Amino acid sequence: MFVPCGDADTDLSGFTLLMPAVSVGNVGQLATDLIISTLNMCKIGYFYTDCLVPMVGNNPYATAEENAAELSTNAEVYSLRSKKLVVLQLRSVFIKYKSVSFCEKLLGWVRSSGCARVIVLSSSHSYQRNDKQLCGTPFRYLLTPSMPKTVQNKMNSLNWKEMERSPCIPEIEDSDLCVRVPGGGITKLLYDESCSRDIQMAVLLKFVSEGDNIPDALGLVEYLNEWLQIIKPRLQGDDTTASPLPWKIPSSWRLLFGSGLPPALF
């Protein structure tokens, strides 16, 4: 499934794997773009799989004409050894009935590669929140039982809210409670499989609506940064003329909403 690029170092023992779920608003994927671009991460390989719709494009993180023509595919792996961080970016949707197979192969690769834990960035339909979820922050988290207690303590110290359990059958209030992530793509499947396989996984998500989801992505990546401290937040007394956003916007975002209206129309 994983194919390394050239002579790239693919020893991922003890690394944290960060990946998006293809979910409402593509918020997880946009947040992952910000991390790869900001940290200038190196591509170490890609996933060769029949579970995703095939696609190919130019380098989404191009910084000059020299690297703009590099090709990108539907599932690529980036690494930053100094932070022991590896990122899987997904750029296309799943082929029908193939998501289960993908999750099984992905978690098998996590085991074989020696990754210590997995963090999934996701989103959920804001209009399908229950009464409890309408109050307070729009961010939520989930942890598998195998996550160390220290992680739960960290979440508590940050005053984060765990994803509430909802009736498995929404129309029946006294049915068993379970995790529901409407619009979350493979989020729940990955979480359930990780629970059964004793894999350390954290899910960070935001309730969103479709539209311009760049602010949602920035919010989600800041939420992640509260925990992992991927980049240091600006402190009082820092250069006030610097950009208030420490995240580097990828060059590919210039075409996020298309290339605009052709002048010939007017």
Short mmCIF file of C-alpha atoms in Angstrom, two decimals:
data_model
loop_
_atom_site.label_atom_id
_atom_site.label_comp_id
_atom_site.label_asym_id
_atom_site.label_seq_id
_atom_site.Cartn_x
_atom_site.Cartn_y
_atom_site.Cartn_z
CA MET A 1 0.00 0.00 0.00
CA PHE A 2 2.77 2.48 0.94
CA VAL A 3 5.33 3.20 -1.76
CA PRO A 4 8.43 5.20 -0.68
CA CYS A 5 9.90 7.97 -2.84
CA GLY A 6 13.45 7.21 -3.90
CA ASP A 7 15.84 6.96 -0.98
CA ALA A 8 13.62 8.81 1.52
CA ASP A 9 13.98 7.73 5.15
CA THR A 10 10.79 5.77 5.93
CA ASP A 11 11.58 4.71 9.50
CA LEU A 12 8.53 6.01 11.37
CA SER A 13 9.03 4.31 14.73
CA GLY A 14 7.52 6.45 17.48
CA PHE A 15 6.10 9.02 15.03
CA THR A 16 2.67 10.65 15.30
CA LEU A 17 0.57 10.11 12.17
CA LEU A 18 -1.67 13.06 11.32
CA MET A 19 -4.36 12.63 8.67
CA PRO A 20 -7.69 14.13 7.57
CA ALA A 21 -11.04 12.48 7.10
CA VAL A 22 -12.73 13.45 3.83
CA SER A 23 -15.65 15.14 5.58
CA VAL A 24 -18.09 18.05 5.30
CA GLY A 25 -16.42 21.21 4.01
CA ASN A 26 -13.12 19.35 3.48
CA VAL A 27 -12.02 21.01 6.71
CA GLY A 28 -9.60 18.25 7.74
CA GLN A 29 -7.88 18.29 4.36
CA LEU A 30 -7.54 22.08 4.37
CA ALA A 31 -6.09 21.99 7.90
CA THR A 32 -3.64 19.29 6.80
CA ASP A 33 -2.60 21.49 3.86
CA LEU A 34 -1.75 24.27 6.31
CA ILE A 35 0.44 21.97 8.40
CA ILE A 36 2.35 20.56 5.43
CA SER A 37 2.88 24.01 3.92
CA THR A 38 3.83 25.77 7.16
CA LEU A 39 6.34 23.12 8.25
CA ASN A 40 7.67 22.71 4.69
CA MET A 41 7.37 18.95 5.10
CA CYS A 42 9.19 16.54 2.81
CA LYS A 43 7.26 14.00 0.75
CA ILE A 44 8.50 10.50 1.54
CA GLY A 45 6.01 8.39 -0.39
CA TYR A 46 2.43 7.76 -1.42
CA PHE A 47 -0.33 5.19 -1.06
CA TYR A 48 -1.00 2.99 -4.06
CA THR A 49 -4.62 2.00 -3.54
CA ASP A 50 -7.77 1.17 -5.48
CA CYS A 51 -9.95 2.55 -2.68
CA LEU A 52 -9.75 6.21 -3.73
CA VAL A 53 -10.88 7.91 -6.92
CA PRO A 54 -7.70 8.34 -9.03
CA MET A 55 -6.40 11.87 -9.50
CA VAL A 56 -3.20 13.65 -10.42
CA GLY A 57 -2.26 17.31 -10.32
CA ASN A 58 0.54 19.83 -9.97
CA ASN A 59 2.44 20.41 -6.75
CA PRO A 60 -0.08 22.02 -4.34
CA TYR A 61 2.75 23.47 -2.22
CA ALA A 62 4.80 24.97 -5.03
CA THR A 63 7.06 27.85 -4.04
CA ALA A 64 8.71 28.54 -7.41
CA GLU A 65 8.46 27.60 -11.08
CA GLU A 66 11.12 24.94 -10.53
CA ASN A 67 8.90 22.77 -8.32
CA ALA A 68 5.46 23.78 -9.60
CA ALA A 69 5.41 20.98 -12.19
CA GLU A 70 5.98 18.19 -9.64
CA LEU A 71 3.05 15.78 -9.65
CA SER A 72 0.78 15.03 -6.71
CA THR A 73 -1.62 12.11 -6.32
CA ASN A 74 -4.66 11.19 -4.24
CA ALA A 75 -2.84 9.94 -1.11
CA GLU A 76 0.63 11.23 -0.25
CA VAL A 77 2.79 10.91 2.85
CA TYR A 78 4.94 13.74 4.23
CA SER A 79 7.38 13.70 7.11
CA LEU A 80 9.23 16.02 9.49
CA ARG A 81 11.77 14.03 11.46
CA SER A 82 12.67 16.85 13.84
CA LYS A 83 9.14 16.75 15.28
CA LYS A 84 8.60 13.00 14.72
CA LEU A 85 5.53 13.89 12.68
CA VAL A 86 4.24 12.10 9.58
CA VAL A 87 1.25 13.35 7.61
CA LEU A 88 -1.03 11.48 5.21
CA GLN A 89 -2.93 13.85 2.92
CA LEU A 90 -6.02 12.54 1.10
CA ARG A 91 -7.13 14.45 -1.99
CA SER A 92 -10.05 12.45 -3.40
CA VAL A 93 -13.16 10.64 -2.23
CA PHE A 94 -13.58 6.93 -1.60
CA ILE A 95 -14.91 4.54 -4.19
CA LYS A 96 -18.22 3.04 -3.07
CA TYR A 97 -17.84 0.15 -0.59
CA LYS A 98 -14.05 0.61 -0.46
CA SER A 99 -13.75 2.69 2.73
CA VAL A 100 -13.69 -0.36 5.03
CA SER A 101 -10.88 -1.94 3.02
CA PHE A 102 -8.92 1.32 3.10
CA CYS A 103 -9.24 1.65 6.89
CA GLU A 104 -8.08 -1.93 7.42
CA LYS A 105 -5.04 -1.44 5.18
CA LEU A 106 -4.24 1.95 6.70
CA LEU A 107 -4.32 0.69 10.29
CA GLY A 108 -2.27 -2.33 9.24
CA TRP A 109 0.34 0.05 7.86
CA VAL A 110 0.25 2.07 11.09
CA ARG A 111 1.08 -1.12 12.99
CA SER A 112 3.85 -2.26 10.64
CA SER A 113 5.47 1.19 10.38
CA GLY A 114 5.71 1.58 14.15
CA CYS A 115 3.72 4.83 14.42
CA ALA A 116 2.99 5.57 18.07
CA ARG A 117 -0.42 7.19 17.58
CA VAL A 118 -2.83 8.57 15.00
CA ILE A 119 -4.59 11.94 15.01
CA VAL A 120 -7.56 12.40 12.67
CA LEU A 121 -8.75 15.89 11.69
CA SER A 122 -12.41 15.88 10.80
CA SER A 123 -15.69 17.81 10.71
CA SER A 124 -19.38 17.16 11.23
CA HIS A 125 -22.64 18.75 10.05
CA SER A 126 -23.49 21.65 12.34
CA TYR A 127 -27.21 21.31 11.58
CA GLN A 128 -27.28 17.78 13.02
CA ARG A 129 -26.05 18.71 16.49
CA ASN A 130 -28.08 17.64 19.49
CA ASP A 131 -29.15 20.05 22.25
CA LYS A 132 -25.94 19.62 24.28
CA GLN A 133 -23.75 20.23 21.24
CA LEU A 134 -25.45 23.56 20.50
CA CYS A 135 -23.86 25.11 23.58
CA GLY A 136 -20.30 26.37 23.92
CA THR A 137 -17.40 25.60 21.60
CA PRO A 138 -17.94 23.98 18.17
CA PHE A 139 -14.84 21.80 18.66
CA ARG A 140 -14.88 18.24 20.01
CA TYR A 141 -12.43 15.39 20.53
CA LEU A 142 -12.49 11.59 20.84
CA LEU A 143 -9.85 9.28 22.32
CA THR A 144 -9.56 5.52 21.96
CA PRO A 145 -9.25 3.55 25.24
CA SER A 146 -5.57 2.77 24.56
CA MET A 147 -4.58 6.46 24.64
CA PRO A 148 -2.41 7.20 27.71
CA LYS A 149 -4.12 8.84 30.67
CA THR A 150 -1.73 11.78 30.29
CA VAL A 151 -3.43 12.72 27.01
CA GLN A 152 -6.86 12.77 28.67
CA ASN A 153 -5.42 14.91 31.45
CA LYS A 154 -4.02 17.32 28.86
CA MET A 155 -7.44 17.63 27.20
CA ASN A 156 -8.99 18.34 30.59
CA SER A 157 -6.40 21.02 31.34
CA LEU A 158 -7.26 22.69 28.02
CA ASN A 159 -10.98 22.58 28.92
CA TRP A 160 -11.75 20.66 25.75
CA LYS A 161 -15.12 18.97 25.35
CA GLU A 162 -15.35 15.30 24.48
CA MET A 163 -17.76 14.31 21.71
CA GLU A 164 -21.12 13.56 23.28
CA ARG A 165 -22.70 10.15 22.80
CA SER A 166 -26.06 10.14 21.00
CA PRO A 167 -28.83 7.53 20.65
CA CYS A 168 -27.76 4.97 18.05
CA ILE A 169 -31.26 5.27 16.58
CA PRO A 170 -32.01 9.03 16.60
CA GLU A 171 -35.79 8.52 16.54
CA ILE A 172 -35.67 6.41 19.72
CA GLU A 173 -34.35 8.40 22.68
CA ASP A 174 -33.90 5.42 25.01
CA SER A 175 -31.82 3.41 22.53
CA ASP A 176 -28.17 2.63 23.30
CA LEU A 177 -25.77 5.57 23.17
CA CYS A 178 -22.93 5.63 20.64
CA VAL A 179 -20.59 8.00 18.82
CA ARG A 180 -22.21 9.62 15.79
CA VAL A 181 -20.31 11.90 13.40
CA PRO A 182 -22.79 12.87 10.63
CA GLY A 183 -20.91 14.17 7.61
CA GLY A 184 -17.63 12.87 9.03
CA GLY A 185 -16.80 10.39 6.26
CA ILE A 186 -14.60 7.58 7.59
CA THR A 187 -14.12 9.24 10.99
CA LYS A 188 -16.33 6.88 12.99
CA LEU A 189 -15.12 3.82 11.07
CA LEU A 190 -11.48 4.70 11.80
CA TYR A 191 -12.30 5.37 15.44
CA ASP A 192 -14.22 2.10 15.92
CA GLU A 193 -11.53 0.05 14.15
CA SER A 194 -8.80 1.67 16.25
CA CYS A 195 -10.73 0.87 19.44
CA SER A 196 -11.03 -2.80 18.46
CA ARG A 197 -7.36 -3.03 17.34
CA ASP A 198 -6.02 -1.28 20.47
CA ILE A 199 -4.50 1.56 18.43
CA GLN A 200 -3.88 4.94 20.03
CA MET A 201 -6.04 7.44 18.15
CA ALA A 202 -7.37 10.94 18.79
CA VAL A 203 -10.07 12.54 16.65
CA LEU A 204 -10.32 16.34 16.58
CA LEU A 205 -13.34 17.79 14.80
CA LYS A 206 -15.42 20.90 14.34
CA PHE A 207 -19.12 21.34 13.62
CA VAL A 208 -19.33 23.21 10.30
CA SER A 209 -21.53 24.03 7.31
CA GLU A 210 -20.57 23.88 3.64
CA GLY A 211 -19.27 27.10 2.15
CA ASP A 212 -16.02 29.02 2.55
CA ASN A 213 -14.42 26.65 5.06
CA ILE A 214 -10.99 28.29 5.24
CA PRO A 215 -11.82 29.90 8.63
CA ASP A 216 -12.95 26.49 9.90
CA ALA A 217 -9.65 24.93 8.79
CA LEU A 218 -7.66 27.68 10.50
CA GLY A 219 -9.71 27.15 13.64
CA LEU A 220 -9.16 23.39 13.59
CA VAL A 221 -5.41 23.66 13.08
CA GLU A 222 -5.19 26.18 15.94
CA TYR A 223 -7.19 23.72 18.07
CA LEU A 224 -4.65 21.00 17.24
CA ASN A 225 -1.78 23.38 17.97
CA GLU A 226 -3.09 24.01 21.49
CA TRP A 227 -2.28 20.38 22.19
CA LEU A 228 0.77 19.51 20.06
CA GLN A 229 2.42 22.94 19.88
CA ILE A 230 3.42 22.32 16.25
CA ILE A 231 4.34 25.97 15.97
CA LYS A 232 4.86 28.38 18.84
CA PRO A 233 2.01 30.86 19.33
CA ARG A 234 2.82 34.56 19.19
CA LEU A 235 3.49 36.06 22.61
CA GLN A 236 2.84 39.55 23.92
CA GLY A 237 5.70 41.80 22.94
CA ASP A 238 6.35 40.00 19.64
CA ASP A 239 6.56 42.00 16.42
CA THR A 240 3.10 43.52 16.06
CA THR A 241 3.64 44.15 12.34
CA ALA A 242 3.93 40.41 11.66
CA SER A 243 1.00 38.53 10.20
CA PRO A 244 -1.51 37.52 12.91
CA LEU A 245 -1.77 34.13 11.18
CA PRO A 246 1.35 32.01 11.70
CA TRP A 247 0.14 29.44 9.17
CA LYS A 248 1.50 29.49 5.62
CA ILE A 249 -1.27 29.40 3.01
CA PRO A 250 -0.43 26.89 0.20
CA SER A 251 -0.11 28.28 -3.30
CA SER A 252 -2.86 25.92 -4.51
CA TRP A 253 -5.45 27.79 -2.44
CA ARG A 254 -5.43 30.58 -5.00
CA LEU A 255 -7.73 28.36 -7.08
CA LEU A 256 -9.84 27.07 -4.21
CA PHE A 257 -12.96 28.67 -5.66
CA GLY A 258 -11.99 28.49 -9.33
CA SER A 259 -10.23 31.02 -11.51
CA GLY A 260 -12.95 33.68 -11.47
CA LEU A 261 -15.27 34.93 -14.18
CA PRO A 262 -13.76 35.27 -17.67
CA PRO A 263 -13.59 38.94 -18.79
CA ALA A 264 -15.19 37.96 -22.11
CA LEU A 265 -18.54 37.68 -20.29
CA PHE A 266 -18.56 41.43 -19.90
#
